Amino acid sequence: MKNKILSDSDDYLLENEPYYIETGDEISIFKAAYEAKLPVMLKGPTGCGKTRFVEHMAWRLKRPLVTVACHEDLFASDMLGRYLLKNDETVWNDGPLTRAVRMGAICYLDEIVEARKDTTVVIHPLSDDRRTLAIDKKGEIIHAHPDFLLVISYNPGYQSVLKDLKQSTRQRFVSLDFNYPEAEKEAEIVSREGNIQMETALRLVSLAGKIRNIREHGLTEGASTRLLIYAARLIGNDIPVHDACRSAICLPLTDDMKLQETLNELIDDIF
Amino acid sequence: MKNKILSDSDDYLLENEPYYIETGDEISIFKAAYEAKLPVMLKGPTGCGKTRFVEHMAWRLKRPLVTVACHEDLFASDMLGRYLLKNDETVWNDGPLTRAVRMGAICYLDEIVEARKDTTVVIHPLSDDRRTLAIDKKGEIIHAHPDFLLVISYNPGYQSVLKDLKQSTRQRFVSLDFNYPEAEKEAEIVSREGNIQMETALRLVSLAGKIRNIREHGLTEGASTRLLIYAARLIGNDIPVHDACRSAICLPLTDDMKLQETLNELIDDIF
Amino acid sequence: MKNKILSDSDDYLLENEPYYIETGDEISIFKAAYEAKLPVMLKGPTGCGKTRFVEHMAWRLKRPLVTVACHEDLFASDMLGRYLLKNDETVWNDGPLTRAVRMGAICYLDEIVEARKDTTVVIHPLSDDRRTLAIDKKGEIIHAHPDFLLVISYNPGYQSVLKDLKQSTRQRFVSLDFNYPEAEKEAEIVSREGNIQMETALRLVSLAGKIRNIREHGLTEGASTRLLIYAARLIGNDIPVHDACRSAICLPLTDDMKLQETLNELIDDIF
Amino acid sequence: MKNKILSDSDDYLLENEPYYIETGDEISIFKAAYEAKLPVMLKGPTGCGKTRFVEHMAWRLKRPLVTVACHEDLFASDMLGRYLLKNDETVWNDGPLTRAVRMGAICYLDEIVEARKDTTVVIHPLSDDRRTLAIDKKGEIIHAHPDFLLVISYNPGYQSVLKDLKQSTRQRFVSLDFNYPEAEKEAEIVSREGNIQMETALRLVSLAGKIRNIREHGLTEGASTRLLIYAARLIGNDIPVHDACRSAICLPLTDDMKLQETLNELIDDIF
Amino acid sequence: MKNKILSDSDDYLLENEPYYIETGDEISIFKAAYEAKLPVMLKGPTGCGKTRFVEHMAWRLKRPLVTVACHEDLFASDMLGRYLLKNDETVWNDGPLTRAVRMGAICYLDEIVEARKDTTVVIHPLSDDRRTLAIDKKGEIIHAHPDFLLVISYNPGYQSVLKDLKQSTRQRFVSLDFNYPEAEKEAEIVSREGNIQMETALRLVSLAGKIRNIREHGLTEGASTRLLIYAARLIGNDIPVHDACRSAICLPLTDDMKLQETLNELIDDIF
Amino acid sequence: MKNKILSDSDDYLLENEPYYIETGDEISIFKAAYEAKLPVMLKGPTGCGKTRFVEHMAWRLKRPLVTVACHEDLFASDMLGRYLLKNDETVWNDGPLTRAVRMGAICYLDEIVEARKDTTVVIHPLSDDRRTLAIDKKGEIIHAHPDFLLVISYNPGYQSVLKDLKQSTRQRFVSLDFNYPEAEKEAEIVSREGNIQMETALRLVSLAGKIRNIREHGLTEGASTRLLIYAARLIGNDIPVHDACRSAICLPLTDDMKLQETLNELIDDIF
């Protein structure tokens, strides 16, 4: 796969279908929102498949996908673009959001609450019926390409007074609720992505189920599907099951000694 | 519609009448303020039509409209303009407020309390009888075009000690109070903008009315008219009514599980 | 009126007498301070005429007037000046304070407590018998023009621990106390500036008097003279008296529902 | 008086003897510290003559005087110097401290506690027996001119946890304690500088004495000698004594209504 | 060894085998994670060998090693790269992470929790199955070299509310738990690296064991293996054992007088 | 002594032996650490001779000495170096630490806890067995000159939660404890450096001893040896003993009136 400077929308198109198993009616609602030109918000915990779902939908709708991971040092200008000095002249360079708006891509703002406030405000006129993006530094107002779709993700578990999404932002998005898939489906995913037999996958999912149930005892979040896949892959590389579960599931989840003992006992119960 | 670098006031003129239904005497007061050259403040909750009203008035008064979404990283220089390097020389570039003041536009500062304090101070001499804008970096004082009008919006629900509008700012604006339209009018809007039959629109409005009544039970703000329109559009794209209401109304409003159950019951009651 | 880059003191001279009615001995004390080369501090609430008074005095003394609205993002360099890049060389550009010091203007720093601390310190050597301004970046010390006068304004109602004026700053200024004018005089002002009959003006002033009396019940500041003039102008543009008072006086003052009811009752009592 | 870019030490020499009345042995100790090449710290309240004393000593010792008013946005580079762009090359520009160190001036850092911490650290190697100034950006270490003397001032009344002078800084300075002069001497100063008769000066000093005694009742600092001189000058410009005392003494000291009443009564008692 | 500007991967290859004694199954798990292209997190206290382990694994796997010490002023652009001005043009310069991603190196982010939040977010798409690095400023998306491996380290003892690793980051890494080696192995290390006889090494390890046991009595962390090696080396340079232990072990561990007495007594007990 | 731009190591060599009286075994331990290439930390109160000790050791070991006074605005780039613009090209300029690492100097970081956190992290790879300095901005890794030695100083009296040295930093340094010298030795130092007779020096030391004993009654730190030398020098310049002690010892130590009285009584007791 070549690394090239991305200049047109083809570079953002996904070539192969990203593997995704539907767990509710999220595909049809996403399609309806896309048809109705309504922006979409994905809510749910870490590693339950939000990013994969967006990739899958971009492939299905044959739209280029531009992803921006939000963080507290991301300024509006990082998304909109900025002037660079070239041959003694300042030349404008589109940022990822601007590129997406022009080419009619799906623009996915991952973990939007982490972004600076200026970022959230910049997307307001894009996420109501105006569908415009104002680039004040250039004095340019861009009307979004008809196929442009704005998607944001958000983990309600992190919700705090300081990092809450304002109602004036929330009330601009059709929302989809994500959670861990049900046991059968999750095992299918772990088996396929982790490349192990269904039986071991089912046991890993059963372990995850137990861990997710003790969540209130000090675990801020349950074991994600991703971690189950990690464990599966370590097993596939000849690491004993107990060691694999410890390295791929217990240690990433917590630093607390007592909790780790509990988790180790759960592993003993199942394997 | 072409995206061009906006250079004269025509680019900021609205071509088609923005749909707006009057709910009180806001149109005549706005016109009187415009005639008397008094700046205007719009107060009201998210998504109840403040932005649409300003667009409508700009169209009615045939004035160009310059909108600035305020946020806490918006510096005065973002509104006034700045020097850019061009061919080894620094060249001045007007910001959106300066452009509006020169061309006699309506300048709409959306969510003014979010702006940095320097921004609020910059508009003081513009919003009393001096009607001047001082660009200290250029040593220039601009006398506003006779048709220039300053409009700000403000959501009293967000009012906090840190983000309150100072009396010395507030007492410079004629104010208009906005709220959700009365049921009949709101249904008319939802039906027209959401492209569904009046009967469904009325039910959606009735649902919104119930949600707005439980506002004190943990909802920081009621369902906006905009969300009703979203639900309507999803329904129009073949999403079942319950799913549409859940995705377009319940999930955007809250992450609280109990509150969502209450909201789901309200949907069951009405549909 | 032309907008030009201000280069000499004439541009800062006021052409017409700004309308001002004296309420005490403020004019004679200001003149004495100007003769004795003592800096002046104006204290008082929002919209009671401090800015207008300075304009009036600048006109009376035939001195150019340079106004700087202070705010928390105003750096010393915004007032002193800075180097700009021009044809590959850095060229010095005087800021508004430096310009005022050189040309012997009245320099009016509005809402000084809002300024950054470096700003307050910069004016110290200007406000004692040294009357010098040090521009460290140029290595230049400017001796103020003999006619230079420094004036600052300050609203004691905003006084807080964080934003208090230090004694080492306060004790450098002859001070003048401002307040709302007495009823007769205020009505005269409202009638003239708001262009309505004296009788209505008197009623508006009487309304303001009642509002100022309930100030302790949650209103942080009383209705300013400016708001009375706004109401008068709306009435002059055919807005019914009650609506005009509501839009120009009640809504700007407070977002509190109960307080607004009280204010509406006061309007009913008077009109 | 000409304003010129200061390039050699002559520009910093004081031409005329600054008026100063000794109140203790401060002159001889300052001279001894100068001879012994020990840095000096002046402690005392606002407006009691610290700055004037340094000017007087600079004149007596025939040394140039470089004054830097410290504040919380003063960076070390503002004192040391910085690179500027000139004809496509960066050229070094000495800051005021560097200039003073090279030319053997008295460098007076006014209100040192207000400065950023990097500033205090920069002067450490200058204020022990190394007497060196390191300019890291140039890779240059300057050995101070033999006549160089560092003087800092400091108001203990402002002392707070955040703005305290560290022991590692304090223990580098010979210290002098300043306070208001005794009545006879203060009246002599007020009479001379305020240009009024000795009798009125004595009354003003007696008023100040009473105000300084009520300091604990809410006044954070007593009336400075400077304010007495202001009052004297207003009186000399035909302002009635009561009005002059109110504008030049009461109003600058406090915004508290009750305290102002008390102060007004003190004026009534004396005049 | 020459200091050269590192331009290709050879410069990052370790020439000699870094000395490392395995204490569990960390080597096989690390290899399995490398084969399965899963990122790795090393958890453990100061100076217990995490950095040495990564160097050892890089040598074993024959991969170049790029180390970045994280801190709170490390911005994403420090890791990704930035534009530099060269001959009047801005030229892109890869940062260490970008270089590692392109050349297929092991990139070791030491003390990741110290880094700014933008840094943690930047590595998200690199640490799931996308294995991409987005350089927004260039508009480039880099697909990681197949041999690229991301390794982070983390000291759970420092864990605080402000500096915790988010679950959305943690749940992307296979984790390895590090601790001090068991006595025999640690003595072997101290003897070899500190160049002293096994007998003295065993006594030093026994001293460390006792210190680690009193950890709860005010010591935030036990004596590291590194400090034992320091003591050994001082002894090898003719410093008496007690003095060497005091300078290399007691004084670095604590400033508390009582604790130091306790530590001194422990030394007396053993030597 | 000439001030020149320091370009090679000779400029950092000390020409004359800095006067230093050993108080324990600090010289031999420092030498052993230097031989074993172990970094050194000096702990102790203000003005007790840490800086002088390093100068003395640099002279003894015939190594150049590079001193950096740390403070909270010292960025890593201030120590490492930065790019400067020269003839339209950016040219790299080594910072003081980089220079010391290349030339094999002793690099003395004074008051390391005051430095920003990025600074502490930058020295980690320099202070373990890697002995490397990574200059990420250049993509250069420097292997320290074999004679390079890192020395840091640290005042435990200032230790606070915010400004504590992290264990991961502390456990990289052989440590030496400093304190005021014993009476005889201190008097010898005061007599020599202050140029007074041994008898007066002994009395000054006896005064310091008493002051250091009342340290717990509000004095945050005792009188340093440096202050005694200051008093001696003032006495040598004909200032009466009491006045000299007051200016050079009491006033620098505290602003508290009561404490100053106590200190004055101590002076009366001794002289």
mmCIF file of N, CA and C in Angstrom, chain F residues 149-218:
data_model
loop_
_atom_site.group_PDB
_atom_site.id
_atom_site.type_symbol
_atom_site.label_atom_id
_atom_site.label_comp_id
_atom_site.label_asym_id
_atom_site.label_seq_id
_atom_site.Cartn_x
_atom_site.Cartn_y
_atom_site.Cartn_z
ATOM 1 N N LEU F 149 29.817 15.554 32.858
ATOM 2 C CA LEU F 149 29.207 15.208 34.144
ATOM 3 C C LEU F 149 28.003 16.109 34.375
ATOM 4 N N LEU F 150 26.892 15.487 34.760
ATOM 5 C CA LEU F 150 25.676 16.252 35.034
ATOM 6 C C LEU F 150 25.560 16.452 36.537
ATOM 7 N N VAL F 151 25.371 17.698 36.974
ATOM 8 C CA VAL F 151 25.193 18.012 38.395
ATOM 9 C C VAL F 151 23.927 18.845 38.539
ATOM 10 N N ILE F 152 23.077 18.491 39.490
ATOM 11 C CA ILE F 152 21.879 19.298 39.738
ATOM 12 C C ILE F 152 21.862 19.718 41.200
ATOM 13 N N SER F 153 21.208 20.848 41.494
ATOM 14 C CA SER F 153 21.059 21.235 42.895
ATOM 15 C C SER F 153 19.580 21.352 43.221
ATOM 16 N N TYR F 154 19.302 21.357 44.521
ATOM 17 C CA TYR F 154 17.934 21.142 44.952
ATOM 18 C C TYR F 154 17.829 21.561 46.410
ATOM 19 N N ASN F 155 16.858 22.380 46.742
ATOM 20 C CA ASN F 155 16.674 22.845 48.116
ATOM 21 C C ASN F 155 15.482 22.127 48.755
ATOM 22 N N PRO F 156 15.712 21.106 49.617
ATOM 23 C CA PRO F 156 14.601 20.320 50.158
ATOM 24 C C PRO F 156 13.626 21.170 50.964
ATOM 25 N N GLY F 157 14.093 22.314 51.475
ATOM 26 C CA GLY F 157 13.202 23.190 52.237
ATOM 27 C C GLY F 157 12.047 23.714 51.413
ATOM 28 N N TYR F 158 12.204 23.768 50.094
ATOM 29 C CA TYR F 158 11.146 24.277 49.232
ATOM 30 C C TYR F 158 10.183 23.206 48.783
ATOM 31 N N GLN F 159 10.553 21.974 49.090
ATOM 32 C CA GLN F 159 9.785 20.833 48.611
ATOM 33 C C GLN F 159 8.278 21.018 48.827
ATOM 34 N N SER F 160 7.514 20.911 47.790
ATOM 35 C CA SER F 160 6.052 20.982 47.896
ATOM 36 C C SER F 160 5.472 19.932 46.963
ATOM 37 N N VAL F 161 4.185 19.694 47.110
ATOM 38 C CA VAL F 161 3.563 18.671 46.263
ATOM 39 C C VAL F 161 3.772 18.986 44.788
ATOM 40 N N LEU F 162 3.609 20.275 44.451
ATOM 41 C CA LEU F 162 3.694 20.654 43.038
ATOM 42 C C LEU F 162 5.123 20.622 42.512
ATOM 43 N N LYS F 163 6.091 20.897 43.402
ATOM 44 C CA LYS F 163 7.445 21.096 42.928
ATOM 45 C C LYS F 163 8.395 20.028 43.430
ATOM 46 N N ASP F 164 7.882 18.853 43.706
ATOM 47 C CA ASP F 164 8.743 17.786 44.166
ATOM 48 C C ASP F 164 9.483 17.157 42.984
ATOM 49 N N LEU F 165 10.668 16.644 43.278
ATOM 50 C CA LEU F 165 11.431 15.940 42.268
ATOM 51 C C LEU F 165 10.889 14.512 42.206
ATOM 52 N N LYS F 166 10.526 14.042 41.037
ATOM 53 C CA LYS F 166 9.967 12.703 40.909
ATOM 54 C C LYS F 166 11.008 11.639 41.235
ATOM 55 N N GLN F 167 10.544 10.511 41.807
ATOM 56 C CA GLN F 167 11.448 9.409 42.105
ATOM 57 C C GLN F 167 12.201 8.975 40.856
ATOM 58 N N SER F 168 11.529 8.997 39.699
ATOM 59 C CA SER F 168 12.213 8.523 38.496
ATOM 60 C C SER F 168 13.353 9.462 38.109
ATOM 61 N N THR F 169 13.335 10.686 38.622
ATOM 62 C CA THR F 169 14.470 11.583 38.413
ATOM 63 C C THR F 169 15.492 11.422 39.537
ATOM 64 N N ARG F 170 15.005 11.477 40.785
ATOM 65 C CA ARG F 170 15.908 11.380 41.946
ATOM 66 C C ARG F 170 16.794 10.152 41.879
ATOM 67 N N GLN F 171 16.176 9.015 41.485
ATOM 68 C CA GLN F 171 16.903 7.751 41.547
ATOM 69 C C GLN F 171 17.905 7.602 40.391
ATOM 70 N N ARG F 172 18.334 8.705 39.842
ATOM 71 C CA ARG F 172 19.366 8.693 38.814
ATOM 72 C C ARG F 172 20.624 9.419 39.275
ATOM 73 N N PHE F 173 20.654 9.885 40.544
ATOM 74 C CA PHE F 173 21.743 10.751 40.987
ATOM 75 C C PHE F 173 22.373 10.281 42.298
ATOM 76 N N VAL F 174 23.703 10.243 42.324
ATOM 77 C CA VAL F 174 24.424 10.155 43.588
ATOM 78 C C VAL F 174 24.225 11.484 44.296
ATOM 79 N N SER F 175 23.908 11.463 45.601
ATOM 80 C CA SER F 175 23.516 12.713 46.266
ATOM 81 C C SER F 175 24.500 13.133 47.345
ATOM 82 N N LEU F 176 24.630 14.456 47.494
ATOM 83 C CA LEU F 176 25.458 15.018 48.562
ATOM 84 C C LEU F 176 24.619 16.002 49.351
ATOM 85 N N ASP F 177 24.693 15.897 50.679
ATOM 86 C CA ASP F 177 23.910 16.737 51.569
ATOM 87 C C ASP F 177 24.737 17.951 51.983
ATOM 88 N N PHE F 178 24.211 19.159 51.790
ATOM 89 C CA PHE F 178 24.929 20.350 52.227
ATOM 90 C C PHE F 178 24.214 21.027 53.379
ATOM 91 N N ASN F 179 24.991 21.704 54.224
ATOM 92 C CA ASN F 179 24.410 22.492 55.288
ATOM 93 C C ASN F 179 25.375 23.626 55.632
ATOM 94 N N TYR F 180 24.950 24.513 56.560
ATOM 95 C CA TYR F 180 25.863 25.576 56.969
ATOM 96 C C TYR F 180 27.109 24.933 57.571
ATOM 97 N N PRO F 181 28.315 25.509 57.342
ATOM 98 C CA PRO F 181 29.525 24.925 57.912
ATOM 99 C C PRO F 181 29.508 25.076 59.441
ATOM 100 N N GLU F 182 30.311 24.294 60.135
ATOM 101 C CA GLU F 182 30.381 24.453 61.592
ATOM 102 C C GLU F 182 31.022 25.809 61.921
ATOM 103 N N ALA F 183 30.762 26.293 63.148
ATOM 104 C CA ALA F 183 31.060 27.683 63.522
ATOM 105 C C ALA F 183 32.478 28.143 63.142
ATOM 106 N N GLU F 184 33.468 27.378 63.540
ATOM 107 C CA GLU F 184 34.848 27.785 63.268
ATOM 108 C C GLU F 184 35.103 27.992 61.780
ATOM 109 N N LYS F 185 34.669 27.001 61.017
ATOM 110 C CA LYS F 185 34.900 27.075 59.572
ATOM 111 C C LYS F 185 34.116 28.226 58.949
ATOM 112 N N GLU F 186 32.886 28.415 59.425
ATOM 113 C CA GLU F 186 32.077 29.483 58.844
ATOM 114 C C GLU F 186 32.707 30.850 59.147
ATOM 115 N N ALA F 187 33.193 31.028 60.367
ATOM 116 C CA ALA F 187 33.828 32.300 60.729
ATOM 117 C C ALA F 187 35.052 32.551 59.843
ATOM 118 N N GLU F 188 35.805 31.495 59.588
ATOM 119 C CA GLU F 188 36.967 31.612 58.721
ATOM 120 C C GLU F 188 36.546 32.131 57.336
ATOM 121 N N ILE F 189 35.453 31.556 56.817
ATOM 122 C CA ILE F 189 34.931 31.964 55.503
ATOM 123 C C ILE F 189 34.475 33.421 55.542
ATOM 124 N N VAL F 190 33.709 33.777 56.578
ATOM 125 C CA VAL F 190 33.182 35.148 56.679
ATOM 126 C C VAL F 190 34.326 36.151 56.798
ATOM 127 N N SER F 191 35.305 35.804 57.589
ATOM 128 C CA SER F 191 36.443 36.705 57.779
ATOM 129 C C SER F 191 37.190 36.915 56.464
ATOM 130 N N ARG F 192 37.402 35.836 55.721
ATOM 131 C CA ARG F 192 38.163 35.927 54.482
ATOM 132 C C ARG F 192 37.365 36.648 53.383
ATOM 133 N N GLU F 193 36.126 36.223 53.195
ATOM 134 C CA GLU F 193 35.315 36.780 52.093
ATOM 135 C C GLU F 193 34.774 38.165 52.445
ATOM 136 N N GLY F 194 34.539 38.409 53.736
ATOM 137 C CA GLY F 194 33.965 39.691 54.147
ATOM 138 C C GLY F 194 35.040 40.694 54.527
ATOM 139 N N ASN F 195 36.263 40.185 54.581
ATOM 140 C CA ASN F 195 37.403 41.058 54.839
ATOM 141 C C ASN F 195 37.308 41.757 56.202
ATOM 142 N N ILE F 196 36.948 40.998 57.237
ATOM 143 C CA ILE F 196 36.965 41.567 58.586
ATOM 144 C C ILE F 196 37.743 40.648 59.528
ATOM 145 N N GLN F 197 37.971 41.175 60.746
ATOM 146 C CA GLN F 197 38.746 40.398 61.699
ATOM 147 C C GLN F 197 37.969 39.185 62.189
ATOM 148 N N MET F 198 38.742 38.175 62.573
ATOM 149 C CA MET F 198 38.159 36.896 62.978
ATOM 150 C C MET F 198 37.190 37.092 64.145
ATOM 151 N N GLU F 199 37.483 38.030 65.055
ATOM 152 C CA GLU F 199 36.637 38.209 66.234
ATOM 153 C C GLU F 199 35.207 38.621 65.838
ATOM 154 N N THR F 200 35.119 39.632 64.972
ATOM 155 C CA THR F 200 33.796 40.062 64.514
ATOM 156 C C THR F 200 33.109 38.941 63.738
ATOM 157 N N ALA F 201 33.883 38.231 62.930
ATOM 158 C CA ALA F 201 33.330 37.130 62.150
ATOM 159 C C ALA F 201 32.709 36.092 63.077
ATOM 160 N N LEU F 202 33.393 35.785 64.161
ATOM 161 C CA LEU F 202 32.871 34.788 65.101
ATOM 162 C C LEU F 202 31.553 35.254 65.725
ATOM 163 N N ARG F 203 31.496 36.548 66.029
ATOM 164 C CA ARG F 203 30.235 37.070 66.580
ATOM 165 C C ARG F 203 29.098 36.978 65.569
ATOM 166 N N LEU F 204 29.399 37.297 64.316
ATOM 167 C CA LEU F 204 28.361 37.204 63.267
ATOM 168 C C LEU F 204 27.876 35.757 63.149
ATOM 169 N N VAL F 205 28.827 34.813 63.192
ATOM 170 C CA VAL F 205 28.458 33.405 63.092
ATOM 171 C C VAL F 205 27.616 32.991 64.300
ATOM 172 N N SER F 206 27.969 33.536 65.459
ATOM 173 C CA SER F 206 27.200 33.212 66.662
ATOM 174 C C SER F 206 25.780 33.773 66.545
ATOM 175 N N LEU F 207 25.659 34.984 65.966
ATOM 176 C CA LEU F 207 24.326 35.548 65.711
ATOM 177 C C LEU F 207 23.544 34.641 64.768
ATOM 178 N N ALA F 208 24.191 34.195 63.676
ATOM 179 C CA ALA F 208 23.523 33.315 62.715
ATOM 180 C C ALA F 208 23.057 32.037 63.393
ATOM 181 N N GLY F 209 23.885 31.518 64.278
ATOM 182 C CA GLY F 209 23.522 30.283 64.975
ATOM 183 C C GLY F 209 22.232 30.457 65.754
ATOM 184 N N LYS F 210 22.134 31.589 66.475
ATOM 185 C CA LYS F 210 20.905 31.851 67.236
ATOM 186 C C LYS F 210 19.693 31.992 66.309
ATOM 187 N N ILE F 211 19.890 32.707 65.201
ATOM 188 C CA ILE F 211 18.773 32.899 64.270
ATOM 189 C C ILE F 211 18.331 31.554 63.692
ATOM 190 N N ARG F 212 19.310 30.699 63.367
ATOM 191 C CA ARG F 212 18.946 29.403 62.784
ATOM 192 C C ARG F 212 18.182 28.549 63.792
ATOM 193 N N ASN F 213 18.411 28.795 65.082
ATOM 194 C CA ASN F 213 17.679 28.023 66.094
ATOM 195 C C ASN F 213 16.229 28.446 66.220
ATOM 196 N N ILE F 214 15.938 29.740 65.987
ATOM 197 C CA ILE F 214 14.529 30.169 66.087
ATOM 198 C C ILE F 214 13.786 29.948 64.773
ATOM 199 N N ARG F 215 14.408 29.187 63.896
ATOM 200 C CA ARG F 215 13.824 29.002 62.569
ATOM 201 C C ARG F 215 12.365 28.561 62.610
ATOM 202 N N GLU F 216 12.038 27.721 63.560
ATOM 203 C CA GLU F 216 10.650 27.219 63.570
ATOM 204 C C GLU F 216 9.640 28.292 63.953
ATOM 205 N N HIS F 217 10.070 29.414 64.545
ATOM 206 C CA HIS F 217 9.111 30.438 64.963
ATOM 207 C C HIS F 217 8.707 31.379 63.833
ATOM 208 N N GLY F 218 8.629 30.912 62.622
ATOM 209 C CA GLY F 218 8.103 31.744 61.551
ATOM 210 C C GLY F 218 9.116 32.039 60.464
#
